[in-house]
Amino acid sequence: DALMDLTYSYLFENLDSVYQLNNELISLCEANNLDTILHFAYTYQGFYHGEVGKYFEAMKFYRKAEHLAKAFKDTTKLAGCYINRAELYLKVGKIEKSTKLNNKALDLFRAIENYKGQGLVLLNLGSQYEDTELSAHYTRAAIQILENKTDSLDQGHQLAWYLSTCYSNLAEYFLKDSIQLDSSFYYFNKGLELAIEYQIYNQISGCLGGGGSLYFNLGAYEIALQYGLKSYEFAIEANYLLDIVLSTDLLYKIQKKLEIILNNAEISIILPTYNESKNIRGILDHIKKSFPSNLKLETIIVDDNSPDNTAKIAEDYFHSIKEKSSHSINVIKRKAKNGLSSAILNGIQES
């Protein structure tokens, strides 16, 4: 038991240790007929060989685990063996064989009404046909099975993880089609709500990252940046390397896009005024400090014939900074007070 626990603790961190410990575990189990633990040891060893690219060796150990599962007549373990072999076939591009094994696992899980297993298999089937209608079909089927099951079973947290992943995958599918962005928003939000409810930090990160990508594609870069930063924060909290990489990549893309925009942008700020003599210098100073000095920026002040010298103060301010800044200030002095809407339109025409 100690060896098995130690092996599992290294499973996703130190593969060399997995291999060494597992050899000890297999020898001990084979010598003492500990077939139940031996099944797990064969599975771990199959996982190790699959991760290091030794697929033939991995298949050999998965088949040994499958032989024991059949001897136990343990449906859940046998279905798990089919899933493991299906993943191996997928890695080497044999999708038909992978699909066949996944469907065999699905039939076994259906026979014993194992919703977690059914959800996992359908999720796997959806993932292997990424971004296709078949992917969406399997993912919807997984959602149909998993929805409303999270609160009724002991495995609620795990089921919530699967369901949240399904929502995210379906959102990604709809993200490819600009006509179905509303559906993408809907499923990203559902996945995020579920992940927050069950405090699944890596899923929260993934859903936030997906939402950030969605806003990025829509050109809403500031919102995308907020989502990206939150995604990175939760990825760090979960210590989940894949999401750390994905969220960092999203933030990098946003940064580069914003740099391009700022370096090439020509921005006009329209500022309608009336009796703003006490505020105008502070407002203009704030605008100057809020943008990079190399940005092509003009502030158009449309003064509605203010009797308090607002226009004159604005002109004086511009003369005091024009040698030090690329920002320009254009003051339009109107001869009558014609109102806010008219002032905005006047500014747009001059921009």
XYZ file of C-alpha atoms in Angstrom:
351
model
C 0.000 0.000 0.000
C 2.820 2.394 0.855
C 4.553 1.698 -2.450
C 1.343 2.205 -4.390
C 0.595 5.520 -2.640
C 4.144 6.733 -3.219
C 3.993 5.725 -6.891
C 0.742 7.632 -7.370
C 2.189 10.714 -5.652
C 4.941 10.829 -8.293
C 2.641 10.033 -11.212
C 2.454 13.546 -12.660
C 5.728 14.932 -11.278
C 8.614 12.452 -11.433
C 8.193 9.742 -14.058
C 11.588 8.140 -13.381
C 10.565 7.550 -9.778
C 7.268 6.066 -10.998
C 9.172 3.536 -13.094
C 11.559 2.494 -10.304
C 8.904 2.263 -7.589
C 6.536 0.463 -9.895
C 9.095 -2.229 -10.662
C 9.380 -2.876 -6.915
C 5.590 -2.843 -6.605
C 5.106 -5.323 -9.463
C 7.736 -7.701 -8.100
C 6.172 -7.618 -4.630
C 2.632 -8.162 -5.943
C 3.565 -10.964 -8.351
C 5.486 -12.786 -5.604
C 2.584 -12.593 -3.161
C -0.419 -12.906 -5.516
C -1.660 -9.385 -4.686
C -3.661 -9.189 -7.889
C -5.826 -6.210 -6.936
C -2.808 -3.970 -6.342
C -1.015 -5.570 -9.288
C -3.777 -4.290 -11.558
C -2.981 -0.721 -10.496
C 0.772 -1.326 -10.812
C 0.389 -2.556 -14.404
C -1.781 0.493 -15.129
C 0.805 2.897 -13.667
C 3.572 1.219 -15.647
C 1.478 1.510 -18.804
C 1.001 5.205 -18.051
C 4.758 5.660 -17.584
C 5.647 4.029 -20.912
C 2.924 5.968 -22.706
C 4.238 9.286 -21.350
C 7.812 8.572 -22.488
C 6.681 7.440 -25.949
C 7.173 3.682 -25.536
C 3.722 2.819 -26.811
C 4.318 -0.893 -27.438
C 5.479 -1.375 -23.835
C 2.580 0.726 -22.582
C 0.085 -1.428 -24.494
C 1.645 -4.585 -23.055
C 1.116 -3.422 -19.464
C -2.402 -2.116 -20.173
C -3.310 -5.560 -21.576
C -1.952 -7.229 -18.443
C -4.144 -4.929 -16.345
C -7.081 -5.732 -18.615
C -6.514 -9.491 -18.182
C -6.692 -9.093 -14.385
C -9.820 -6.913 -14.608
C -11.542 -9.629 -16.626
C -10.467 -12.234 -14.077
C -11.941 -10.095 -11.281
C -15.089 -9.546 -13.379
C -14.702 -5.902 -12.368
C -16.636 -3.849 -14.922
C -15.284 -0.475 -13.826
C -11.644 -1.576 -13.960
C -12.175 -3.246 -17.340
C -13.759 -0.100 -18.767
C -10.796 1.874 -17.428
C -8.424 -0.449 -19.284
C -10.316 0.153 -22.520
C -10.050 3.920 -21.958
C -6.292 3.694 -21.362
C -5.738 1.704 -24.533
C -7.981 4.090 -26.459
C -5.785 7.013 -25.367
C -2.694 5.158 -26.592
C -4.243 4.520 -29.997
C -5.188 8.190 -30.201
C -1.576 9.214 -29.540
C -0.418 7.203 -32.561
C -3.241 8.499 -34.769
C -5.402 5.371 -34.864
C -8.699 7.138 -34.257
C -10.963 4.273 -35.380
C -9.416 1.845 -32.882
C -9.552 4.514 -30.184
C -13.244 5.142 -30.886
C -14.031 1.411 -30.827
C -12.429 0.952 -27.402
C -14.063 4.067 -25.993
C -17.444 2.775 -27.143
C -16.769 -0.596 -25.461
C -15.995 1.288 -22.223
C -19.155 3.363 -22.680
C -21.301 0.224 -23.009
C -19.836 -1.172 -19.777
C -20.458 2.066 -17.856
C -24.029 2.232 -19.164
C -24.663 -1.338 -18.001
C -23.793 -0.421 -14.403
C -25.238 3.139 -14.574
C -21.871 4.717 -13.857
C -22.507 8.357 -14.814
C -18.965 9.491 -14.059
C -17.560 6.853 -16.427
C -20.057 7.647 -19.163
C -19.258 11.337 -18.898
C -15.511 10.685 -19.084
C -15.778 8.463 -22.160
C -18.053 10.878 -24.020
C -15.737 13.720 -23.072
C -12.796 11.751 -24.496
C -14.708 10.990 -27.696
C -15.557 14.658 -28.088
C -11.931 15.678 -27.560
C -10.559 13.290 -30.178
C -12.796 14.841 -32.857
C -11.807 18.375 -31.834
C -13.677 21.317 -33.411
C -16.010 19.154 -35.520
C -19.743 18.545 -35.422
C -19.000 15.037 -34.137
C -17.081 16.586 -31.245
C -20.080 18.772 -30.398
C -22.383 15.721 -30.635
C -20.372 13.701 -28.089
C -19.925 16.703 -25.810
C -23.674 17.425 -25.779
C -24.300 13.761 -24.961
C -21.879 14.003 -22.024
C -23.627 17.153 -20.789
C -27.016 15.456 -21.017
C -25.765 12.615 -18.788
C -23.869 14.728 -16.279
C -26.262 17.629 -15.756
C -28.194 17.460 -12.500
C -26.040 14.531 -11.335
C -23.371 16.550 -9.482
C -25.403 17.012 -6.288
C -26.919 13.534 -6.126
C -23.755 11.423 -6.124
C -20.737 11.062 -3.857
C -18.505 11.835 -6.835
C -20.080 15.269 -7.298
C -16.765 17.168 -7.426
C -15.320 14.887 -10.113
C -18.539 14.996 -12.120
C -18.549 18.788 -11.844
C -15.014 18.811 -13.254
C -16.123 16.700 -16.237
C -19.237 18.823 -16.800
C -17.331 22.081 -16.578
C -14.839 20.710 -19.116
C -17.737 19.778 -21.417
C -19.121 23.307 -21.222
C -15.673 24.746 -22.003
C -15.139 22.397 -24.957
C -18.544 23.219 -26.417
C -17.829 26.926 -25.959
C -14.535 26.476 -27.841
C -16.418 24.718 -30.638
C -18.871 27.613 -31.009
C -16.003 30.124 -30.769
C -14.818 29.029 -34.231
C -18.088 30.283 -35.758
C -18.667 34.048 -35.558
C -22.417 33.484 -35.971
C -22.615 31.390 -32.778
C -20.650 33.601 -30.364
C -23.694 33.950 -28.094
C -23.634 30.175 -27.593
C -19.914 30.360 -26.846
C -20.539 33.029 -24.182
C -23.337 30.929 -22.708
C -21.253 27.759 -22.297
C -18.127 29.546 -21.064
C -20.228 31.174 -18.348
C -21.901 27.879 -17.395
C -18.521 26.196 -17.106
C -17.173 29.079 -15.042
C -20.156 29.104 -12.649
C -19.830 25.358 -12.018
C -16.071 25.541 -11.547
C -16.471 28.389 -9.051
C -19.209 26.515 -7.161
C -16.949 23.471 -6.702
C -13.731 25.524 -6.400
C -12.014 23.732 -9.271
C -9.232 26.252 -9.784
C -7.714 24.848 -12.975
C -11.180 24.798 -14.560
C -11.835 28.364 -13.401
C -8.575 29.325 -15.076
C -9.504 27.478 -18.268
C -12.966 29.053 -18.493
C -11.588 32.540 -17.824
C -8.933 31.950 -20.466
C -11.606 30.838 -22.929
C -13.651 33.932 -22.175
C -10.534 36.052 -22.652
C -9.920 34.461 -26.058
C -13.520 35.157 -26.999
C -13.235 38.850 -26.105
C -9.848 38.994 -27.852
C -11.408 37.706 -31.074
C -14.138 40.329 -30.730
C -11.539 43.083 -30.380
C -12.481 43.875 -26.760
C -8.860 43.803 -25.641
C -9.279 45.516 -22.264
C -11.906 42.965 -21.176
C -9.763 40.164 -22.621
C -6.867 41.464 -20.513
C -8.957 41.311 -17.322
C -9.989 37.721 -18.091
C -6.417 36.762 -18.975
C -5.007 38.137 -15.727
C -7.653 36.318 -13.672
C -7.011 33.109 -15.633
C -3.295 33.354 -14.847
C -4.039 34.019 -11.155
C -6.141 30.863 -10.805
C -3.665 28.788 -12.850
C -0.935 29.768 -10.389
C -3.255 28.966 -7.464
C -3.963 25.522 -8.954
C -0.264 25.052 -9.826
C -1.461 23.697 -13.177
C 1.292 24.105 -15.768
C -0.877 23.821 -18.895
C -3.207 26.629 -17.816
C -0.233 28.756 -16.723
C 1.203 28.391 -20.230
C -2.152 29.057 -21.951
C -2.990 32.114 -19.855
C 0.538 33.506 -20.328
C 0.197 33.003 -24.084
C -3.153 34.848 -24.077
C -1.655 37.751 -22.100
C 1.282 37.921 -24.512
C -1.069 38.089 -27.510
C -3.098 40.852 -25.846
C 0.069 42.798 -24.993
C 1.334 42.601 -28.585
C -2.049 43.629 -29.979
C -2.284 46.620 -27.644
C 1.268 47.671 -28.547
C 0.370 47.605 -32.241
C -2.798 49.585 -31.588
C -1.037 52.197 -29.461
C 1.868 52.558 -31.885
C -0.430 53.129 -34.859
C -3.456 54.753 -33.274
C -4.704 58.267 -33.921
C -7.079 59.179 -31.119
C -9.408 62.158 -30.839
C -10.935 63.038 -27.487
C -13.936 65.338 -27.743
C -14.511 67.464 -24.661
C -17.683 69.606 -24.654
C -17.382 72.364 -22.014
C -19.423 75.074 -20.405
C -18.167 77.043 -17.380
C -15.412 74.537 -16.558
C -12.698 77.068 -15.655
C -12.050 75.409 -12.294
C -11.713 71.911 -13.765
C -10.332 72.242 -17.296
C -6.602 72.271 -16.446
C -6.963 69.211 -14.217
C -8.918 67.326 -16.896
C -6.364 68.122 -19.611
C -3.484 67.205 -17.323
C -5.150 63.857 -16.542
C -5.610 63.135 -20.267
C -1.929 63.911 -20.922
C -0.756 61.562 -18.164
C -3.129 58.737 -19.183
C -1.624 58.124 -22.634
C 1.917 57.364 -23.869
C 3.797 60.475 -24.964
C 4.458 59.070 -28.471
C 0.743 58.494 -29.189
C -0.931 60.611 -31.853
C -3.567 62.226 -29.663
C -5.694 65.298 -30.079
C -8.129 66.770 -27.590
C -10.893 68.812 -29.185
C -12.525 71.206 -26.747
C -15.873 72.470 -27.933
C -16.706 75.370 -25.646
C -20.323 76.463 -25.599
C -19.566 80.202 -25.197
C -18.593 79.909 -21.513
C -18.540 83.319 -19.751
C -15.855 82.107 -17.269
C -12.933 81.959 -19.760
C -12.852 78.141 -20.021
C -11.629 78.348 -23.640
C -8.841 80.839 -22.795
C -7.564 78.672 -19.896
C -7.496 75.631 -22.229
C -5.517 77.546 -24.856
C -3.008 78.753 -22.267
C -2.570 75.200 -21.014
C -1.825 73.954 -24.548
C 0.785 76.672 -25.114
C 2.497 75.617 -21.875
C 2.916 71.951 -22.926
C 3.148 71.954 -26.726
C 6.959 71.974 -26.762
C 7.151 68.921 -24.469
C 4.322 66.726 -25.794
C 3.035 65.265 -29.068
C -0.526 65.793 -27.863
C -2.431 68.600 -29.524
C -5.327 70.617 -28.175
C -7.808 72.281 -30.502
C -10.217 74.753 -28.908
C -13.452 75.520 -30.757
C -15.159 78.645 -29.415
C -18.838 78.642 -30.213
C -20.684 81.950 -30.381
C -23.807 80.697 -28.628
C -24.801 78.011 -26.140
C -26.249 75.317 -28.436
C -26.173 72.315 -26.084
C -24.260 69.081 -25.467
C -25.390 67.020 -28.492
C -24.577 69.800 -30.898
C -21.146 70.276 -29.254
C -20.292 66.549 -29.597
C -21.322 66.564 -33.277
C -19.237 69.685 -33.865
C -16.236 67.941 -32.301
C -16.684 64.799 -34.427
C -16.781 66.950 -37.573
C -13.485 68.606 -36.580
C -11.696 65.406 -35.562
